[in-house]
């Protein structure tokens, strides 16, 4: 079995496949190295043959996790590294090592899937967009706060904005003008996200007309599915790129 990891600053997303290109057998999200190792052990995943990961953590944090995995499961771990070119995609940053590895692998994965012009929208705590030309040139992208960051900034810096997650979920059921603070905040943040996404769509049309593919990934992707019915929702897009960055012999 093959363990694949997407190690963010706050969470680790993991999945297990039995061979490259197959659907995952198991998967989950954890918030610590300890929880990851314990979860893998409790699932009986002690016979791993390979592991590959992408990490946006510090070198020391990534090395510590690799050591834990190698010690716990006697498995060799491959780590994705910054690259100027991979699988037909050319990194668009002046200093290619500064492009976040998760963004890089997601756009490589998208190009692998469509083989042409594409826009990758990753809607999570932060929101990123990246544009890839028909010949695989990464044209660059944008980063802005996602709904969780917008909400938390308002809660933190505005004294009278106080509400719980249950109220937030209920408020998000509609986009009518809010008649309470929670409705105004939640719906305002949702509309800002939609506005950003629609701007990316218009930019892509300016580049390529109608000849491009939109990919959605990240936890808040469902918030914009209604306005992007043509988009492809691929929750594990980073893992598609990871397979290209760390092929298994």
CSV table of C-alpha atoms in Angstrom, one decimal:
chain,number,residue,atom,x,y,z
A,1,UNK,CA,0.0,0.0,0.0
A,2,UNK,CA,1.1,3.6,-0.7
A,3,UNK,CA,0.7,6.4,1.7
A,4,UNK,CA,0.3,10.0,0.2
A,5,UNK,CA,0.4,13.1,2.4
A,6,UNK,CA,-0.5,16.8,1.8
A,7,UNK,CA,1.1,18.6,4.8
A,8,UNK,CA,-0.3,22.1,5.3
A,9,UNK,CA,0.5,24.5,8.1
A,10,UNK,CA,-2.5,23.5,10.2
A,11,UNK,CA,-3.6,20.1,8.9
A,12,UNK,CA,-2.3,16.9,7.2
A,13,UNK,CA,-4.5,15.4,4.6
A,14,UNK,CA,-3.7,11.7,4.0
A,15,UNK,CA,-4.8,8.9,1.8
A,16,UNK,CA,-3.8,5.3,1.0
A,17,UNK,CA,-3.9,3.7,-2.4
A,18,UNK,CA,-3.0,0.2,-3.4
A,19,UNK,CA,-1.3,1.2,-6.7
A,20,UNK,CA,-0.7,4.4,-8.7
A,21,UNK,CA,-3.7,5.7,-10.5
A,22,UNK,CA,-6.2,3.8,-8.3
A,23,UNK,CA,-9.0,5.3,-6.1
A,24,UNK,CA,-8.0,5.7,-2.5
A,25,UNK,CA,-8.8,2.9,-0.1
A,26,UNK,CA,-8.7,5.1,3.0
A,27,UNK,CA,-8.1,8.7,3.8
A,28,UNK,CA,-8.6,11.5,6.3
A,29,UNK,CA,-7.5,14.8,7.8
A,30,UNK,CA,-5.5,15.2,11.1
A,31,UNK,CA,-4.0,18.1,12.9
A,32,UNK,CA,-0.7,16.6,14.2
A,33,UNK,CA,2.0,14.1,13.5
A,34,UNK,CA,1.0,12.1,16.5
A,35,UNK,CA,-2.6,11.9,15.3
A,36,UNK,CA,-1.5,10.8,11.9
A,37,UNK,CA,0.7,8.0,13.2
A,38,UNK,CA,-1.9,6.8,15.7
A,39,UNK,CA,-4.6,6.9,13.0
A,40,UNK,CA,-2.6,4.9,10.5
A,41,UNK,CA,-1.8,2.3,13.2
A,42,UNK,CA,-5.4,2.0,14.3
A,43,UNK,CA,-6.4,1.4,10.7
A,44,UNK,CA,-4.0,-1.5,10.5
A,45,UNK,CA,-1.8,0.2,7.9
A,46,UNK,CA,1.5,-1.3,9.1
A,47,UNK,CA,2.5,-2.8,5.8
A,48,UNK,CA,3.1,0.3,3.7
A,49,UNK,CA,5.5,-0.2,0.9
A,50,UNK,CA,6.0,3.5,-0.2
A,51,UNK,CA,5.2,7.0,1.0
A,52,UNK,CA,5.3,10.3,-0.8
A,53,UNK,CA,4.4,13.7,0.5
A,54,UNK,CA,4.2,17.4,-0.2
A,55,UNK,CA,4.8,19.8,2.6
A,56,UNK,CA,4.6,23.6,3.0
A,57,UNK,CA,6.0,23.3,6.6
A,58,UNK,CA,9.5,24.3,7.6
A,59,UNK,CA,12.3,22.0,6.6
A,60,UNK,CA,12.8,21.0,10.3
A,61,UNK,CA,9.1,20.2,10.7
A,62,UNK,CA,9.0,18.2,7.5
A,63,UNK,CA,12.2,16.3,8.5
A,64,UNK,CA,10.7,15.4,11.9
A,65,UNK,CA,7.5,14.0,10.2
A,66,UNK,CA,9.6,12.0,7.7
A,67,UNK,CA,11.6,10.6,10.6
A,68,UNK,CA,8.4,9.6,12.5
A,69,UNK,CA,7.0,7.8,9.5
A,70,UNK,CA,10.3,6.0,8.7
A,71,UNK,CA,10.6,4.8,12.3
A,72,UNK,CA,7.0,3.8,12.8
A,73,UNK,CA,6.4,2.0,9.5
A,74,UNK,CA,9.9,1.2,8.1
A,75,UNK,CA,9.0,2.9,4.9
A,76,UNK,CA,11.1,5.1,2.6
A,77,UNK,CA,9.5,8.6,2.2
A,78,UNK,CA,9.8,10.7,-1.0
A,79,UNK,CA,9.3,14.5,-0.6
A,80,UNK,CA,8.2,16.7,-3.5
A,81,UNK,CA,10.7,19.5,-4.2
A,82,UNK,CA,10.4,22.8,-6.0
A,83,UNK,CA,11.1,22.4,-9.7
A,84,UNK,CA,11.4,24.8,-12.7
A,85,UNK,CA,9.5,22.3,-14.9
A,86,UNK,CA,7.5,19.2,-14.3
A,87,UNK,CA,5.2,17.0,-16.5
A,88,UNK,CA,5.1,19.6,-19.2
A,89,UNK,CA,4.4,22.6,-17.0
A,90,UNK,CA,6.9,25.4,-16.6
A,91,UNK,CA,6.9,27.3,-13.3
A,92,UNK,CA,6.0,30.9,-13.8
A,93,UNK,CA,7.6,32.4,-10.8
A,94,UNK,CA,10.9,34.4,-11.2
A,95,UNK,CA,12.3,32.4,-8.3
A,96,UNK,CA,10.5,29.0,-8.9
A,97,UNK,CA,11.4,27.9,-5.3
A,98,UNK,CA,9.1,30.5,-3.9
A,99,UNK,CA,5.9,29.1,-5.4
A,100,UNK,CA,4.1,27.1,-2.7
A,101,UNK,CA,4.5,23.4,-3.4
A,102,UNK,CA,0.8,22.7,-2.9
A,103,UNK,CA,-0.1,25.3,-5.5
A,104,UNK,CA,2.6,24.0,-7.8
A,105,UNK,CA,1.4,20.4,-7.6
A,106,UNK,CA,-2.2,21.4,-8.0
A,107,UNK,CA,-1.6,23.2,-11.2
A,108,UNK,CA,0.6,20.4,-12.5
A,109,UNK,CA,-2.1,18.0,-11.6
A,110,UNK,CA,-4.7,20.1,-13.5
A,111,UNK,CA,-2.6,20.3,-16.6
A,112,UNK,CA,-2.0,16.5,-16.4
A,113,UNK,CA,-5.8,16.0,-16.4
A,114,UNK,CA,-6.8,18.4,-19.2
A,115,UNK,CA,-3.6,18.8,-21.3
A,116,UNK,CA,-4.5,22.4,-22.1
A,117,UNK,CA,-5.3,25.8,-20.8
A,118,UNK,CA,-6.7,25.8,-17.3
A,119,UNK,CA,-7.5,27.8,-14.2
A,120,UNK,CA,-7.0,26.2,-10.7
A,121,UNK,CA,-9.0,27.7,-7.9
A,122,UNK,CA,-8.1,26.4,-4.4
A,123,UNK,CA,-10.7,27.6,-2.0
A,124,UNK,CA,-9.6,27.0,1.6
A,125,UNK,CA,-8.5,29.1,4.5
A,126,UNK,CA,-6.7,31.1,1.9
A,127,UNK,CA,-7.9,31.3,-1.7
A,128,UNK,CA,-5.5,30.9,-4.6
A,129,UNK,CA,-5.9,30.9,-8.3
A,130,UNK,CA,-3.4,29.9,-11.0
A,131,UNK,CA,-3.4,30.2,-14.8
A,132,UNK,CA,-1.7,27.7,-17.1
A,133,UNK,CA,-1.5,28.3,-20.8
A,134,UNK,CA,-2.2,25.7,-23.5
A,135,UNK,CA,1.5,24.9,-23.9
A,136,UNK,CA,2.0,24.4,-20.1
A,137,UNK,CA,3.4,27.8,-19.1
A,138,UNK,CA,2.3,28.9,-15.6
A,139,UNK,CA,1.2,32.5,-16.1
A,140,UNK,CA,1.0,33.3,-12.4
A,141,UNK,CA,-1.9,33.7,-10.0
A,142,UNK,CA,-3.4,35.4,-7.1
A,143,UNK,CA,-3.7,34.8,-3.3
A,144,UNK,CA,-6.4,36.3,-1.1
A,145,UNK,CA,-8.1,35.5,2.2
A,146,UNK,CA,-10.7,32.7,2.1
A,147,UNK,CA,-14.0,32.8,4.0
A,148,UNK,CA,-12.5,31.5,7.3
A,149,UNK,CA,-9.9,34.2,7.3
A,150,UNK,CA,-12.3,37.0,6.4
A,151,UNK,CA,-14.7,35.8,9.1
A,152,UNK,CA,-12.1,35.5,11.8
A,153,UNK,CA,-10.6,38.9,11.0
A,154,UNK,CA,-14.1,40.5,11.4
A,155,UNK,CA,-14.6,38.6,14.7
A,156,UNK,CA,-11.2,39.5,16.0
A,157,UNK,CA,-11.2,43.2,15.1
A,158,UNK,CA,-14.8,44.2,15.5
A,159,UNK,CA,-16.1,43.9,19.1
A,160,UNK,CA,-19.8,43.6,18.3
A,161,UNK,CA,-19.4,40.7,15.9
A,162,UNK,CA,-19.8,37.6,18.0
A,163,UNK,CA,-21.6,34.4,16.9
A,164,UNK,CA,-21.0,30.7,16.9
A,165,UNK,CA,-20.4,28.2,14.0
A,166,UNK,CA,-24.0,26.9,14.1
A,167,UNK,CA,-25.3,30.4,13.5
A,168,UNK,CA,-22.8,30.9,10.7
A,169,UNK,CA,-24.0,27.7,9.0
A,170,UNK,CA,-27.6,28.7,9.2
A,171,UNK,CA,-26.9,32.2,7.9
A,172,UNK,CA,-25.1,30.8,4.9
A,173,UNK,CA,-28.3,29.1,3.6
A,174,UNK,CA,-29.3,32.2,1.8
A,175,UNK,CA,-27.6,35.2,0.0
A,176,UNK,CA,-30.4,37.6,0.7
A,177,UNK,CA,-29.3,40.9,2.4
A,178,UNK,CA,-28.7,40.0,6.0
A,179,UNK,CA,-31.1,41.2,8.7
A,180,UNK,CA,-28.7,40.3,11.5
A,181,UNK,CA,-24.9,40.7,12.0
A,182,UNK,CA,-24.2,37.0,11.5
A,183,UNK,CA,-26.2,37.0,8.2
A,184,UNK,CA,-24.5,40.2,7.0
A,185,UNK,CA,-21.0,38.8,7.7
A,186,UNK,CA,-21.5,35.3,6.4
A,187,UNK,CA,-23.3,36.4,3.2
A,188,UNK,CA,-20.9,39.2,2.6
A,189,UNK,CA,-17.9,36.9,2.8
A,190,UNK,CA,-19.6,34.4,0.5
A,191,UNK,CA,-20.3,37.2,-2.0
A,192,UNK,CA,-16.7,38.4,-1.9
A,193,UNK,CA,-15.5,34.9,-2.6
A,194,UNK,CA,-17.9,34.7,-5.6
A,195,UNK,CA,-16.8,38.0,-6.9
A,196,UNK,CA,-13.2,36.9,-6.8
A,197,UNK,CA,-14.0,33.6,-8.6
A,198,UNK,CA,-16.0,35.4,-11.3
A,199,UNK,CA,-13.1,37.8,-11.9
A,200,UNK,CA,-10.8,34.8,-12.5
A,201,UNK,CA,-13.3,33.5,-15.0
A,202,UNK,CA,-13.4,36.7,-16.9
A,203,UNK,CA,-9.6,36.9,-17.0
A,204,UNK,CA,-9.4,33.4,-18.4
A,205,UNK,CA,-11.9,34.2,-21.1
A,206,UNK,CA,-9.8,37.2,-22.0
A,207,UNK,CA,-6.8,34.9,-22.5
A,208,UNK,CA,-8.4,31.9,-24.2
A,209,UNK,CA,-12.1,32.6,-25.0
A,210,UNK,CA,-14.0,29.5,-24.1
A,211,UNK,CA,-11.2,27.1,-24.6
A,212,UNK,CA,-10.0,26.4,-21.1
A,213,UNK,CA,-10.9,24.2,-18.1
A,214,UNK,CA,-11.6,25.4,-14.6
A,215,UNK,CA,-10.6,23.2,-11.6
A,216,UNK,CA,-12.0,23.6,-8.1
A,217,UNK,CA,-10.4,22.2,-5.0
A,218,UNK,CA,-10.3,23.0,-1.3
A,219,UNK,CA,-12.9,22.8,1.4
A,220,UNK,CA,-15.0,25.8,0.3
A,221,UNK,CA,-15.3,24.7,-3.4
A,222,UNK,CA,-19.1,23.9,-2.9
A,223,UNK,CA,-19.7,27.6,-2.1
A,224,UNK,CA,-19.1,28.5,-5.8
A,225,UNK,CA,-20.4,25.4,-7.6
A,226,UNK,CA,-23.6,27.2,-8.4
A,227,UNK,CA,-21.9,30.0,-10.3
A,228,UNK,CA,-19.4,27.6,-12.0
A,229,UNK,CA,-21.4,24.6,-13.1
A,230,UNK,CA,-18.8,24.0,-15.9
A,231,UNK,CA,-16.0,23.6,-13.4
A,232,UNK,CA,-14.4,20.2,-12.5
A,233,UNK,CA,-14.3,19.6,-8.8
A,234,UNK,CA,-11.2,17.5,-7.9
A,235,UNK,CA,-10.7,17.4,-4.2
A,236,UNK,CA,-7.4,15.5,-4.4
A,237,UNK,CA,-5.8,17.6,-7.1
A,238,UNK,CA,-2.6,18.0,-5.2
A,239,UNK,CA,-2.2,14.3,-5.1
A,240,UNK,CA,-2.4,14.1,-8.9
A,241,UNK,CA,0.6,16.4,-9.1
A,242,UNK,CA,2.4,14.6,-6.3
A,243,UNK,CA,2.3,11.4,-8.4
A,244,UNK,CA,4.1,13.2,-11.1
A,245,UNK,CA,6.7,14.8,-8.7
A,246,UNK,CA,7.4,11.6,-6.9
A,247,UNK,CA,6.9,8.6,-9.3
A,248,UNK,CA,7.2,5.2,-7.7
A,249,UNK,CA,9.6,2.8,-9.3
